[in-house]
mmCIF file of C-alpha atoms and ligand atoms in Angstrom:
data_model
loop_
_atom_site.group_PDB
_atom_site.id
_atom_site.type_symbol
_atom_site.label_atom_id
_atom_site.label_comp_id
_atom_site.label_asym_id
_atom_site.label_seq_id
_atom_site.Cartn_x
_atom_site.Cartn_y
_atom_site.Cartn_z
ATOM 1 C CA MET A 228 0.000 0.000 0.000
ATOM 2 C CA GLY A 229 2.832 2.364 -0.841
ATOM 3 C CA PRO A 230 2.826 4.866 -3.718
ATOM 4 C CA GLY A 231 3.596 2.078 -6.232
ATOM 5 C CA PRO A 232 4.303 -0.527 -7.320
ATOM 6 C CA SER A 233 0.891 -1.849 -6.313
ATOM 7 C CA ASN A 234 0.057 -5.542 -6.107
ATOM 8 C CA PRO A 235 -0.359 -6.831 -9.665
ATOM 9 C CA TYR A 236 -3.571 -8.596 -10.661
ATOM 10 C CA PRO A 237 -3.262 -12.421 -10.525
ATOM 11 C CA GLU A 238 -4.001 -12.591 -14.274
ATOM 12 C CA VAL A 239 -0.957 -10.373 -14.821
ATOM 13 C CA MET A 240 1.301 -12.671 -12.814
ATOM 14 C CA LEU A 241 0.088 -15.604 -14.937
ATOM 15 C CA ALA A 242 0.870 -13.678 -18.126
ATOM 16 C CA LEU A 243 4.416 -13.088 -16.856
ATOM 17 C CA GLY A 244 4.944 -16.861 -16.871
ATOM 18 C CA LYS A 245 4.000 -17.372 -20.511
ATOM 19 C CA PRO A 246 6.615 -18.623 -23.008
ATOM 20 C CA VAL A 247 8.758 -15.864 -24.466
ATOM 21 C CA VAL A 248 8.267 -15.331 -28.188
ATOM 22 C CA GLY A 249 10.130 -13.045 -30.556
ATOM 23 C CA HIS A 250 9.282 -9.371 -30.793
ATOM 24 C CA LEU A 251 8.466 -9.811 -34.503
ATOM 25 C CA ASP A 252 6.565 -13.075 -33.961
ATOM 26 C CA PRO A 253 3.032 -12.743 -35.384
ATOM 27 C CA GLU A 254 1.578 -13.984 -32.107
ATOM 28 C CA PHE A 255 3.350 -11.230 -30.203
ATOM 29 C CA LEU A 256 2.483 -8.546 -32.753
ATOM 30 C CA ALA A 257 -1.196 -9.433 -32.327
ATOM 31 C CA VAL A 258 -0.797 -8.988 -28.556
ATOM 32 C CA LEU A 259 0.960 -5.642 -29.103
ATOM 33 C CA ASP A 260 -1.787 -4.371 -31.436
ATOM 34 C CA SER A 261 -4.453 -5.490 -28.993
ATOM 35 C CA THR A 262 -2.557 -3.846 -26.118
ATOM 36 C CA ASN A 263 -2.556 -0.545 -27.998
ATOM 37 C CA ASP A 264 -6.297 -0.896 -28.694
ATOM 38 C CA ARG A 265 -6.887 -1.523 -24.999
ATOM 39 C CA LEU A 266 -4.724 1.471 -24.089
ATOM 40 C CA ARG A 267 -6.866 3.649 -26.370
ATOM 41 C CA GLU A 268 -9.951 2.483 -24.484
ATOM 42 C CA VAL A 269 -8.421 3.173 -21.089
ATOM 43 C CA PHE A 270 -7.025 6.580 -22.151
ATOM 44 C CA ALA A 271 -10.433 7.257 -23.817
ATOM 45 C CA THR A 272 -8.792 8.296 -27.050
ATOM 46 C CA SER A 273 -8.762 7.504 -30.734
ATOM 47 C CA HIS A 274 -5.125 8.679 -31.108
ATOM 48 C CA ALA A 275 -3.443 6.398 -33.639
ATOM 49 C CA LEU A 276 -0.046 6.835 -31.985
ATOM 50 C CA THR A 277 -0.654 5.033 -28.698
ATOM 51 C CA LEU A 278 1.951 2.595 -27.433
ATOM 52 C CA PRO A 279 3.790 1.282 -24.391
ATOM 53 C CA ILE A 280 7.215 2.940 -24.162
ATOM 54 C CA SER A 281 9.898 0.525 -22.925
ATOM 55 C CA GLY A 282 10.834 1.864 -19.514
ATOM 56 C CA THR A 283 9.066 3.151 -16.414
ATOM 57 C CA GLY A 284 6.936 6.285 -16.128
ATOM 58 C CA SER A 285 10.021 8.494 -16.298
ATOM 59 C CA ALA A 286 10.758 7.118 -19.776
ATOM 60 C CA GLY A 287 7.290 8.294 -20.800
ATOM 61 C CA MET A 288 8.011 11.725 -19.324
ATOM 62 C CA GLU A 289 11.336 11.893 -21.167
ATOM 63 C CA ALA A 290 9.715 10.759 -24.443
ATOM 64 C CA ALA A 291 6.947 13.333 -24.033
ATOM 65 C CA PHE A 292 9.433 16.205 -23.798
ATOM 66 C CA VAL A 293 12.288 15.082 -26.046
ATOM 67 C CA ASN A 294 9.965 14.588 -29.024
ATOM 68 C CA PHE A 295 8.182 17.942 -28.742
ATOM 69 C CA VAL A 296 10.599 20.500 -27.262
ATOM 70 C CA ARG A 297 12.968 22.516 -29.420
ATOM 71 C CA PRO A 298 15.668 24.718 -27.886
ATOM 72 C CA GLY A 299 14.195 27.996 -26.641
ATOM 73 C CA ASP A 300 10.561 26.814 -26.711
ATOM 74 C CA PRO A 301 8.463 28.423 -23.968
ATOM 75 C CA VAL A 302 7.036 25.566 -21.896
ATOM 76 C CA VAL A 303 4.624 26.279 -19.037
ATOM 77 C CA VAL A 304 4.862 23.689 -16.248
ATOM 78 C CA GLY A 305 2.556 23.385 -13.252
ATOM 79 C CA VAL A 306 4.410 22.546 -10.060
ATOM 80 C CA ASN A 307 2.669 21.400 -6.884
ATOM 81 C CA GLY A 308 4.801 18.394 -6.068
ATOM 82 C CA VAL A 309 7.854 16.306 -6.872
ATOM 83 C CA PHE A 310 6.703 15.240 -10.331
ATOM 84 C CA GLY A 311 5.897 18.758 -11.526
ATOM 85 C CA GLU A 312 9.424 19.671 -10.370
ATOM 86 C CA ARG A 313 10.772 16.753 -12.375
ATOM 87 C CA MET A 314 8.899 17.915 -15.490
ATOM 88 C CA CYS A 315 10.713 21.287 -15.196
ATOM 89 C CA GLU A 316 14.044 19.508 -14.962
ATOM 90 C CA VAL A 317 13.361 17.257 -17.944
ATOM 91 C CA ALA A 318 11.946 20.094 -20.090
ATOM 92 C CA SER A 319 14.916 22.352 -19.353
ATOM 93 C CA ARG A 320 17.411 19.574 -20.172
ATOM 94 C CA HIS A 321 15.828 19.480 -23.621
ATOM 95 C CA GLY A 322 16.356 23.207 -24.029
ATOM 96 C CA ALA A 323 12.942 24.556 -23.049
ATOM 97 C CA GLU A 324 12.509 27.995 -21.567
ATOM 98 C CA VAL A 325 10.553 26.755 -18.557
ATOM 99 C CA ILE A 326 7.844 28.998 -17.122
ATOM 100 C CA ARG A 327 6.917 27.507 -13.743
ATOM 101 C CA VAL A 328 3.516 27.982 -12.202
ATOM 102 C CA ASP A 329 3.795 26.995 -8.562
ATOM 103 C CA ALA A 330 0.972 26.116 -6.215
ATOM 104 C CA VAL A 331 1.192 25.207 -2.548
ATOM 105 C CA TRP A 332 1.933 21.497 -2.168
ATOM 106 C CA GLY A 333 -1.277 19.796 -1.104
ATOM 107 C CA GLN A 334 -3.414 22.168 -3.194
ATOM 108 C CA PRO A 335 -4.393 21.968 -6.880
ATOM 109 C CA ILE A 336 -3.094 24.348 -9.562
ATOM 110 C CA GLU A 337 -5.773 26.663 -10.955
ATOM 111 C CA ALA A 338 -6.168 26.284 -14.704
ATOM 112 C CA ASP A 339 -6.353 30.069 -15.270
ATOM 113 C CA ARG A 340 -2.891 30.541 -13.815
ATOM 114 C CA LEU A 341 -1.424 27.968 -16.209
ATOM 115 C CA LEU A 342 -3.292 29.417 -19.180
ATOM 116 C CA SER A 343 -2.188 33.001 -18.508
ATOM 117 C CA ALA A 344 1.447 32.273 -17.598
ATOM 118 C CA HIS A 345 2.759 32.982 -21.135
ATOM 119 C CA PRO A 346 1.137 34.597 -24.213
ATOM 120 C CA SER A 347 2.066 31.784 -26.620
ATOM 121 C CA PRO A 348 3.599 28.712 -24.988
ATOM 122 C CA SER A 349 4.480 25.790 -27.215
ATOM 123 C CA ILE A 350 3.508 23.348 -24.442
ATOM 124 C CA ILE A 351 1.468 23.474 -21.247
ATOM 125 C CA ALA A 352 2.470 20.574 -19.005
ATOM 126 C CA VAL A 353 0.898 19.354 -15.789
ATOM 127 C CA VAL A 354 0.668 16.272 -13.581
ATOM 128 C CA HIS A 355 -2.885 14.943 -13.355
ATOM 129 C CA ALA A 356 -2.395 12.961 -10.131
ATOM 130 C CA GLU A 357 0.518 14.235 -7.984
ATOM 131 C CA THR A 358 1.785 11.131 -6.228
ATOM 132 C CA SER A 359 3.906 13.159 -3.826
ATOM 133 C CA THR A 360 0.947 15.085 -2.373
ATOM 134 C CA GLY A 361 -2.162 13.062 -3.221
ATOM 135 C CA VAL A 362 -3.704 15.974 -5.148
ATOM 136 C CA ARG A 363 -5.649 15.898 -8.432
ATOM 137 C CA ASN A 364 -5.071 18.738 -10.888
ATOM 138 C CA ASP A 365 -8.053 19.175 -13.227
ATOM 139 C CA ILE A 366 -7.324 18.941 -16.929
ATOM 140 C CA ALA A 367 -10.521 19.708 -18.887
ATOM 141 C CA ALA A 368 -10.254 23.522 -18.579
ATOM 142 C CA LEU A 369 -6.655 23.384 -19.805
ATOM 143 C CA GLY A 370 -7.703 21.583 -22.971
ATOM 144 C CA ALA A 371 -10.514 24.058 -23.588
ATOM 145 C CA GLY A 372 -8.242 27.078 -23.132
ATOM 146 C CA LYS A 373 -4.879 25.881 -24.478
ATOM 147 C CA GLY A 374 -5.094 27.797 -27.781
ATOM 148 C CA ASP A 375 -2.213 26.828 -30.034
ATOM 149 C CA ALA A 376 -0.200 25.134 -27.278
ATOM 150 C CA LEU A 377 0.132 21.391 -26.925
ATOM 151 C CA LEU A 378 -1.318 20.018 -23.686
ATOM 152 C CA LEU A 379 1.044 17.473 -22.111
ATOM 153 C CA VAL A 380 -0.221 15.516 -19.106
ATOM 154 C CA ASP A 381 1.425 13.086 -16.689
ATOM 155 C CA MET A 382 -1.118 10.331 -16.030
ATOM 156 C CA VAL A 383 1.238 7.953 -14.236
ATOM 157 C CA THR A 384 -0.922 7.679 -11.124
ATOM 158 C CA SER A 385 -4.313 8.539 -12.627
ATOM 159 C CA LEU A 386 -4.744 6.064 -15.489
ATOM 160 C CA GLY A 387 -7.056 3.230 -14.451
ATOM 161 C CA GLY A 388 -7.779 4.793 -11.055
ATOM 162 C CA ILE A 389 -9.765 7.957 -11.684
ATOM 163 C CA GLU A 390 -11.552 9.416 -14.703
ATOM 164 C CA VAL A 391 -9.242 9.978 -17.677
ATOM 165 C CA GLU A 392 -10.639 11.472 -20.901
ATOM 166 C CA VAL A 393 -7.785 12.199 -23.272
ATOM 167 C CA ASP A 394 -9.957 13.121 -26.285
ATOM 168 C CA ALA A 395 -12.706 14.952 -24.407
ATOM 169 C CA TRP A 396 -10.127 16.993 -22.486
ATOM 170 C CA GLN A 397 -8.121 17.658 -25.688
ATOM 171 C CA VAL A 398 -4.898 16.261 -24.269
ATOM 172 C CA ASP A 399 -2.167 16.122 -26.927
ATOM 173 C CA VAL A 400 0.473 14.031 -25.176
ATOM 174 C CA ALA A 401 -0.092 11.819 -22.143
ATOM 175 C CA TYR A 402 1.981 9.111 -20.513
ATOM 176 C CA SER A 403 1.439 6.727 -17.651
ATOM 177 C CA GLY A 404 3.127 3.887 -15.780
ATOM 178 C CA THR A 405 2.165 0.263 -15.392
ATOM 179 C CA GLN A 406 2.839 -0.122 -11.675
ATOM 180 C CA LYS A 407 0.116 2.049 -10.211
ATOM 181 C CA CYS A 408 -3.614 1.744 -10.957
ATOM 182 C CA LEU A 409 -3.090 -0.561 -13.941
ATOM 183 C CA GLY A 410 -2.018 -3.326 -11.547
ATOM 184 C CA VAL A 411 1.029 -4.430 -13.569
ATOM 185 C CA PRO A 412 4.685 -4.483 -12.411
ATOM 186 C CA PRO A 413 6.903 -1.491 -13.264
ATOM 187 C CA GLY A 414 8.562 -1.515 -16.675
ATOM 188 C CA LEU A 415 6.367 0.128 -19.305
ATOM 189 C CA SER A 416 5.045 3.617 -19.849
ATOM 190 C CA PRO A 417 1.847 3.797 -21.922
ATOM 191 C CA LEU A 418 1.955 6.920 -24.099
ATOM 192 C CA THR A 419 -0.550 8.536 -26.433
ATOM 193 C CA VAL A 420 -0.042 11.380 -28.950
ATOM 194 C CA SER A 421 -2.704 13.378 -30.835
ATOM 195 C CA ASP A 422 -2.439 13.867 -34.604
ATOM 196 C CA ARG A 423 -2.051 17.586 -33.912
ATOM 197 C CA ALA A 424 1.025 16.885 -31.759
ATOM 198 C CA ARG A 425 2.290 14.332 -34.245
ATOM 199 C CA GLY A 426 2.518 17.092 -36.834
ATOM 200 C CA ARG A 427 4.857 19.010 -34.502
ATOM 201 C CA MET A 428 7.237 16.236 -33.545
ATOM 202 C CA VAL A 429 10.940 17.040 -33.476
ATOM 203 C CA GLU A 430 12.352 15.413 -36.607
ATOM 204 C CA ARG A 431 15.558 14.079 -35.070
ATOM 205 C CA PRO A 432 15.237 14.206 -31.267
ATOM 206 C CA THR A 433 18.376 13.985 -29.170
ATOM 207 C CA SER A 434 17.235 10.609 -27.826
ATOM 208 C CA TRP A 435 17.474 7.805 -30.371
ATOM 209 C CA TYR A 436 15.852 5.251 -28.047
ATOM 210 C CA LEU A 437 12.766 7.392 -27.400
ATOM 211 C CA ASP A 438 12.424 8.764 -30.942
ATOM 212 C CA LEU A 439 8.700 8.447 -31.652
ATOM 213 C CA ASN A 440 9.262 8.701 -35.416
ATOM 214 C CA LEU A 441 11.340 5.531 -35.258
ATOM 215 C CA LEU A 442 9.164 3.792 -32.669
ATOM 216 C CA SER A 443 6.002 4.373 -34.686
ATOM 217 C CA ARG A 444 7.524 2.483 -37.617
ATOM 218 C CA TYR A 445 7.711 -0.619 -35.432
ATOM 219 C CA VAL A 446 4.443 -0.170 -33.555
ATOM 220 C CA ASP A 447 2.282 0.860 -36.488
ATOM 221 C CA GLY A 448 1.805 -2.395 -38.382
ATOM 222 C CA GLY A 449 -0.436 -0.716 -40.927
ATOM 223 C CA SER A 450 2.207 1.671 -42.219
ATOM 224 C CA GLU A 451 3.770 1.172 -45.634
ATOM 225 C CA GLY A 452 6.712 -1.191 -45.636
ATOM 226 C CA GLY A 453 5.468 -3.092 -42.561
ATOM 227 C CA ARG A 454 7.178 -3.176 -39.189
ATOM 228 C CA VAL A 455 10.711 -1.911 -38.890
ATOM 229 C CA TYR A 456 12.857 -3.235 -36.033
ATOM 230 C CA HIS A 457 13.889 -0.518 -33.624
ATOM 231 C CA HIS A 458 14.720 -2.187 -30.311
ATOM 232 C CA THR A 459 13.769 -5.541 -28.842
ATOM 233 C CA ALA A 460 10.327 -4.982 -27.375
ATOM 234 C CA PRO A 461 9.987 -6.267 -23.796
ATOM 235 C CA VAL A 462 7.565 -8.978 -24.895
ATOM 236 C CA THR A 463 6.836 -10.369 -21.442
ATOM 237 C CA MET A 464 5.985 -6.970 -19.989
ATOM 238 C CA VAL A 465 3.733 -6.208 -22.959
ATOM 239 C CA ALA A 466 1.915 -9.502 -22.333
ATOM 240 C CA ALA A 467 1.559 -8.519 -18.673
ATOM 241 C CA LEU A 468 0.171 -5.085 -19.596
ATOM 242 C CA HIS A 469 -2.204 -6.711 -22.058
ATOM 243 C CA ALA A 470 -3.514 -8.949 -19.282
ATOM 244 C CA GLY A 471 -3.811 -6.060 -16.799
ATOM 245 C CA LEU A 472 -5.769 -3.923 -19.254
ATOM 246 C CA GLY A 473 -7.974 -6.946 -19.926
ATOM 247 C CA VAL A 474 -8.813 -7.161 -16.215
ATOM 248 C CA LEU A 475 -9.757 -3.479 -16.158
ATOM 249 C CA LEU A 476 -11.910 -3.656 -19.253
ATOM 250 C CA ASP A 477 -13.640 -6.866 -18.119
ATOM 251 C CA GLU A 478 -14.517 -5.257 -14.798
ATOM 252 C CA GLY A 479 -15.479 -2.068 -16.660
ATOM 253 C CA LEU A 480 -13.692 1.259 -16.380
ATOM 254 C CA GLU A 481 -16.490 2.869 -14.400
ATOM 255 C CA ALA A 482 -16.608 -0.045 -11.973
ATOM 256 C CA VAL A 483 -12.821 0.068 -11.534
ATOM 257 C CA GLN A 484 -12.939 3.796 -10.838
ATOM 258 C CA ALA A 485 -15.817 3.277 -8.404
ATOM 259 C CA ARG A 486 -13.761 0.607 -6.590
ATOM 260 C CA HIS A 487 -10.825 3.018 -6.264
ATOM 261 C CA ALA A 488 -13.173 5.812 -5.137
ATOM 262 C CA SER A 489 -14.866 3.732 -2.452
ATOM 263 C CA CYS A 490 -11.595 2.268 -1.118
ATOM 264 C CA GLY A 491 -10.052 5.736 -0.981
ATOM 265 C CA LYS A 492 -13.018 7.159 0.882
ATOM 266 C CA PHE A 493 -13.127 4.241 3.283
ATOM 267 C CA LEU A 494 -9.422 4.745 3.993
ATOM 268 C CA GLN A 495 -9.615 8.532 4.348
ATOM 269 C CA ASP A 496 -12.663 8.361 6.632
ATOM 270 C CA GLY A 497 -10.972 5.636 8.696
ATOM 271 C CA LEU A 498 -7.777 7.670 9.093
ATOM 272 C CA GLU A 499 -9.778 10.659 10.330
ATOM 273 C CA GLU A 500 -11.628 8.400 12.773
ATOM 274 C CA LEU A 501 -8.217 7.427 14.142
ATOM 275 C CA GLY A 502 -7.622 11.129 14.800
ATOM 276 C CA LEU A 503 -5.198 11.628 11.913
ATOM 277 C CA GLU A 504 -5.180 14.680 9.642
ATOM 278 C CA LEU A 505 -5.380 14.318 5.866
ATOM 279 C CA PHE A 506 -2.874 16.443 3.948
ATOM 280 C CA ALA A 507 -4.410 17.078 0.502
ATOM 281 C CA GLN A 508 -7.090 19.707 0.000
ATOM 282 C CA ALA A 509 -10.633 18.308 0.294
ATOM 283 C CA GLY A 510 -12.350 18.081 -3.077
ATOM 284 C CA HIS A 511 -9.044 17.369 -4.837
ATOM 285 C CA ARG A 512 -7.967 14.251 -2.915
ATOM 286 C CA LEU A 513 -6.939 11.251 -4.932
ATOM 287 C CA PRO A 514 -8.670 8.064 -3.782
ATOM 288 C CA GLN A 515 -5.753 5.967 -5.041
ATOM 289 C CA LEU A 516 -3.051 7.884 -3.130
ATOM 290 C CA THR A 517 -3.768 9.282 0.296
ATOM 291 C CA THR A 518 -1.422 11.607 2.128
ATOM 292 C CA VAL A 519 -1.837 11.830 5.882
ATOM 293 C CA ARG A 520 0.157 13.916 8.339
ATOM 294 C CA VAL A 521 2.456 11.996 10.674
ATOM 295 C CA PRO A 522 1.171 12.570 14.239
ATOM 296 C CA ASP A 523 3.362 14.840 16.386
ATOM 297 C CA HIS A 524 3.684 12.198 19.088
ATOM 298 C CA LEU A 525 4.096 8.533 18.349
ATOM 299 C CA PRO A 526 3.905 5.890 21.097
ATOM 300 C CA GLY A 527 7.089 4.826 22.847
ATOM 301 C CA GLY A 528 9.158 7.543 21.163
ATOM 302 C CA MET A 529 8.898 5.786 17.788
ATOM 303 C CA SER A 530 9.953 7.720 14.700
ATOM 304 C CA GLU A 531 7.700 7.745 11.641
ATOM 305 C CA ALA A 532 10.140 5.353 9.947
ATOM 306 C CA ASP A 533 9.874 2.987 12.962
ATOM 307 C CA CYS A 534 6.103 2.992 12.493
ATOM 308 C CA ARG A 535 6.378 2.086 8.833
ATOM 309 C CA ARG A 536 8.917 -0.630 9.642
ATOM 310 C CA LEU A 537 6.569 -2.065 12.259
ATOM 311 C CA LEU A 538 3.673 -2.115 9.805
ATOM 312 C CA LEU A 539 5.878 -3.997 7.378
ATOM 313 C CA SER A 540 7.477 -6.463 9.763
ATOM 314 C CA ARG A 541 4.473 -7.220 11.975
ATOM 315 C CA TYR A 542 1.578 -6.896 9.533
ATOM 316 C CA ASP A 543 3.209 -7.279 6.101
ATOM 317 C CA ILE A 544 1.856 -3.891 5.017
ATOM 318 C CA GLU A 545 3.992 -1.350 3.215
ATOM 319 C CA ILE A 546 3.088 2.339 3.283
ATOM 320 C CA GLY A 547 5.235 5.119 1.818
ATOM 321 C CA SER A 548 7.163 7.975 3.393
ATOM 322 C CA GLY A 549 6.772 11.591 2.349
ATOM 323 C CA ALA A 550 8.632 12.638 -0.807
ATOM 324 C CA GLY A 551 10.923 15.665 -1.187
ATOM 325 C CA PRO A 552 10.207 18.415 1.336
ATOM 326 C CA LEU A 553 7.354 16.341 2.806
ATOM 327 C CA ALA A 554 9.756 13.629 4.009
ATOM 328 C CA GLY A 555 9.070 12.910 7.677
ATOM 329 C CA GLN A 556 5.859 14.961 7.602
ATOM 330 C CA VAL A 557 3.381 12.735 5.794
ATOM 331 C CA TRP A 558 2.756 9.112 4.973
ATOM 332 C CA ARG A 559 1.614 8.119 1.509
ATOM 333 C CA ILE A 560 -0.845 5.271 1.301
ATOM 334 C CA GLY A 561 -1.649 3.695 -2.034
ATOM 335 C CA CYS A 562 -4.907 1.971 -2.917
ATOM 336 C CA MET A 563 -4.180 1.204 -6.532
ATOM 337 C CA GLY A 564 -5.015 -1.568 -8.968
ATOM 338 C CA HIS A 565 -5.440 -4.964 -7.313
ATOM 339 C CA THR A 566 -4.497 -3.372 -3.969
ATOM 340 C CA ALA A 567 -7.667 -1.244 -4.073
ATOM 341 C CA ARG A 568 -9.741 -3.701 -2.043
ATOM 342 C CA ARG A 569 -11.769 -2.995 1.080
ATOM 343 C CA ARG A 570 -10.085 -5.882 2.914
ATOM 344 C CA ASN A 571 -6.660 -4.247 2.458
ATOM 345 C CA VAL A 572 -7.935 -0.963 3.843
ATOM 346 C CA MET A 573 -9.470 -2.743 6.845
ATOM 347 C CA ALA A 574 -6.210 -4.560 7.508
ATOM 348 C CA LEU A 575 -4.219 -1.322 7.376
ATOM 349 C CA LEU A 576 -6.640 0.616 9.577
ATOM 350 C CA GLY A 577 -6.614 -2.204 12.131
ATOM 351 C CA ALA A 578 -2.828 -2.377 12.084
ATOM 352 C CA LEU A 579 -2.449 1.396 12.363
ATOM 353 C CA LYS A 580 -4.814 1.421 15.317
ATOM 354 C CA GLU A 581 -2.691 -1.165 17.111
ATOM 355 C CA VAL A 582 0.550 0.640 16.280
ATOM 356 C CA LEU A 583 -0.654 4.150 17.141
ATOM 357 C CA CYS A 584 -2.860 3.393 20.121
ATOM 358 C CA SER A 585 -0.785 0.722 21.867
HETATM 359 C C1 LIG B 1964 3.147 11.281 -11.161
HETATM 360 C C2 LIG B 1964 4.387 10.518 -11.484
HETATM 361 N N1 LIG B 1964 5.098 10.833 -12.578
HETATM 362 C C3 LIG B 1964 6.211 10.180 -12.911
HETATM 363 C C4 LIG B 1964 6.694 9.151 -12.130
HETATM 364 C C5 LIG B 1964 7.932 8.438 -12.525
HETATM 365 O O1 LIG B 1964 7.644 7.124 -12.816
HETATM 366 P P1 LIG B 1964 8.710 5.945 -12.615
HETATM 367 O O2 LIG B 1964 9.145 5.964 -11.199
HETATM 368 O O3 LIG B 1964 7.881 4.740 -12.978
HETATM 369 O O4 LIG B 1964 9.810 6.171 -13.573
HETATM 370 C C6 LIG B 1964 5.997 8.778 -10.975
HETATM 371 C C7 LIG B 1964 6.480 7.698 -10.111
HETATM 372 O O5 LIG B 1964 6.025 7.473 -9.030
HETATM 373 C C8 LIG B 1964 4.818 9.475 -10.658
HETATM 374 O O6 LIG B 1964 4.123 9.154 -9.561
#
């Protein structure tokens, strides 16, 4: 129950044990095509260029910037946590003129502030679900007001957990990670790119590995000349993602989101009943990632790290520490993917009660 990886779905673990076939094997290519179709459903998009990038969520972030930023481009980045900070770092490494829009950590970023930060940005970038603070930043108003800019959104912790509407929100570039609400181990970063953004791709990005022009020639089986080898696709991880997306779609996206919502509420209500204070602003709390303030006084002079160690060693439950400046101040509790079950929340609340009230 940390901030990820979550527990993978059992169907995913079975898929990881399947025989390994070649990355150009017709059987695998069918799985890859079907995975991309399933990703389109989960992202709620018809974007043709939708694929799992080989690498974790950070590879998706890197791909999102390296393929669209040219030196000197004005890029507006919303920062209300560690991952907004990281977007600034990645964008500036690719030569962007970064215009930061900061909000207090624990609070959302207002869309108007992002939209008015620069008269003609080439990109507006924001994290949908800030894993470091447990806050949701709303996206729809950014899509409606973006003008000529591309809208680039980090959906690492949101995809599969809360509502995601790439087309309806007019998101141009979005990436995610497998190890959070998708219930798959870490290793792939689903990415989707609008046709509008595709027309503005850097022709020869400084990363060869993450070059979407090259990757699309392998992924897009329908293109002229057929598939062109780029790098060896991580076939086993793609099979695992395929299985995880299958679980989500079989359950139904709305039902999956409702499960995350009810587990998150159950957890957040239970923490307050224990006398703990939630960190993220009400109304913008993520159900899949709860931040709670570490109490000032812990029993027996325990530190917050002692508490987490006790939860792990005595009850087999992992929760996360605070990230960045919130280290030592908050705990981060994940309820993502297969972990988002009422029984897990009950076990944690019971364990916390014993640890904190003993
Ligand atoms: C919102 C967000 N963006 C990006 C990342 C980076 O992903 P990864 O650690 O999988 O590279 C994370 C990881 O937790 C995240 O939560």
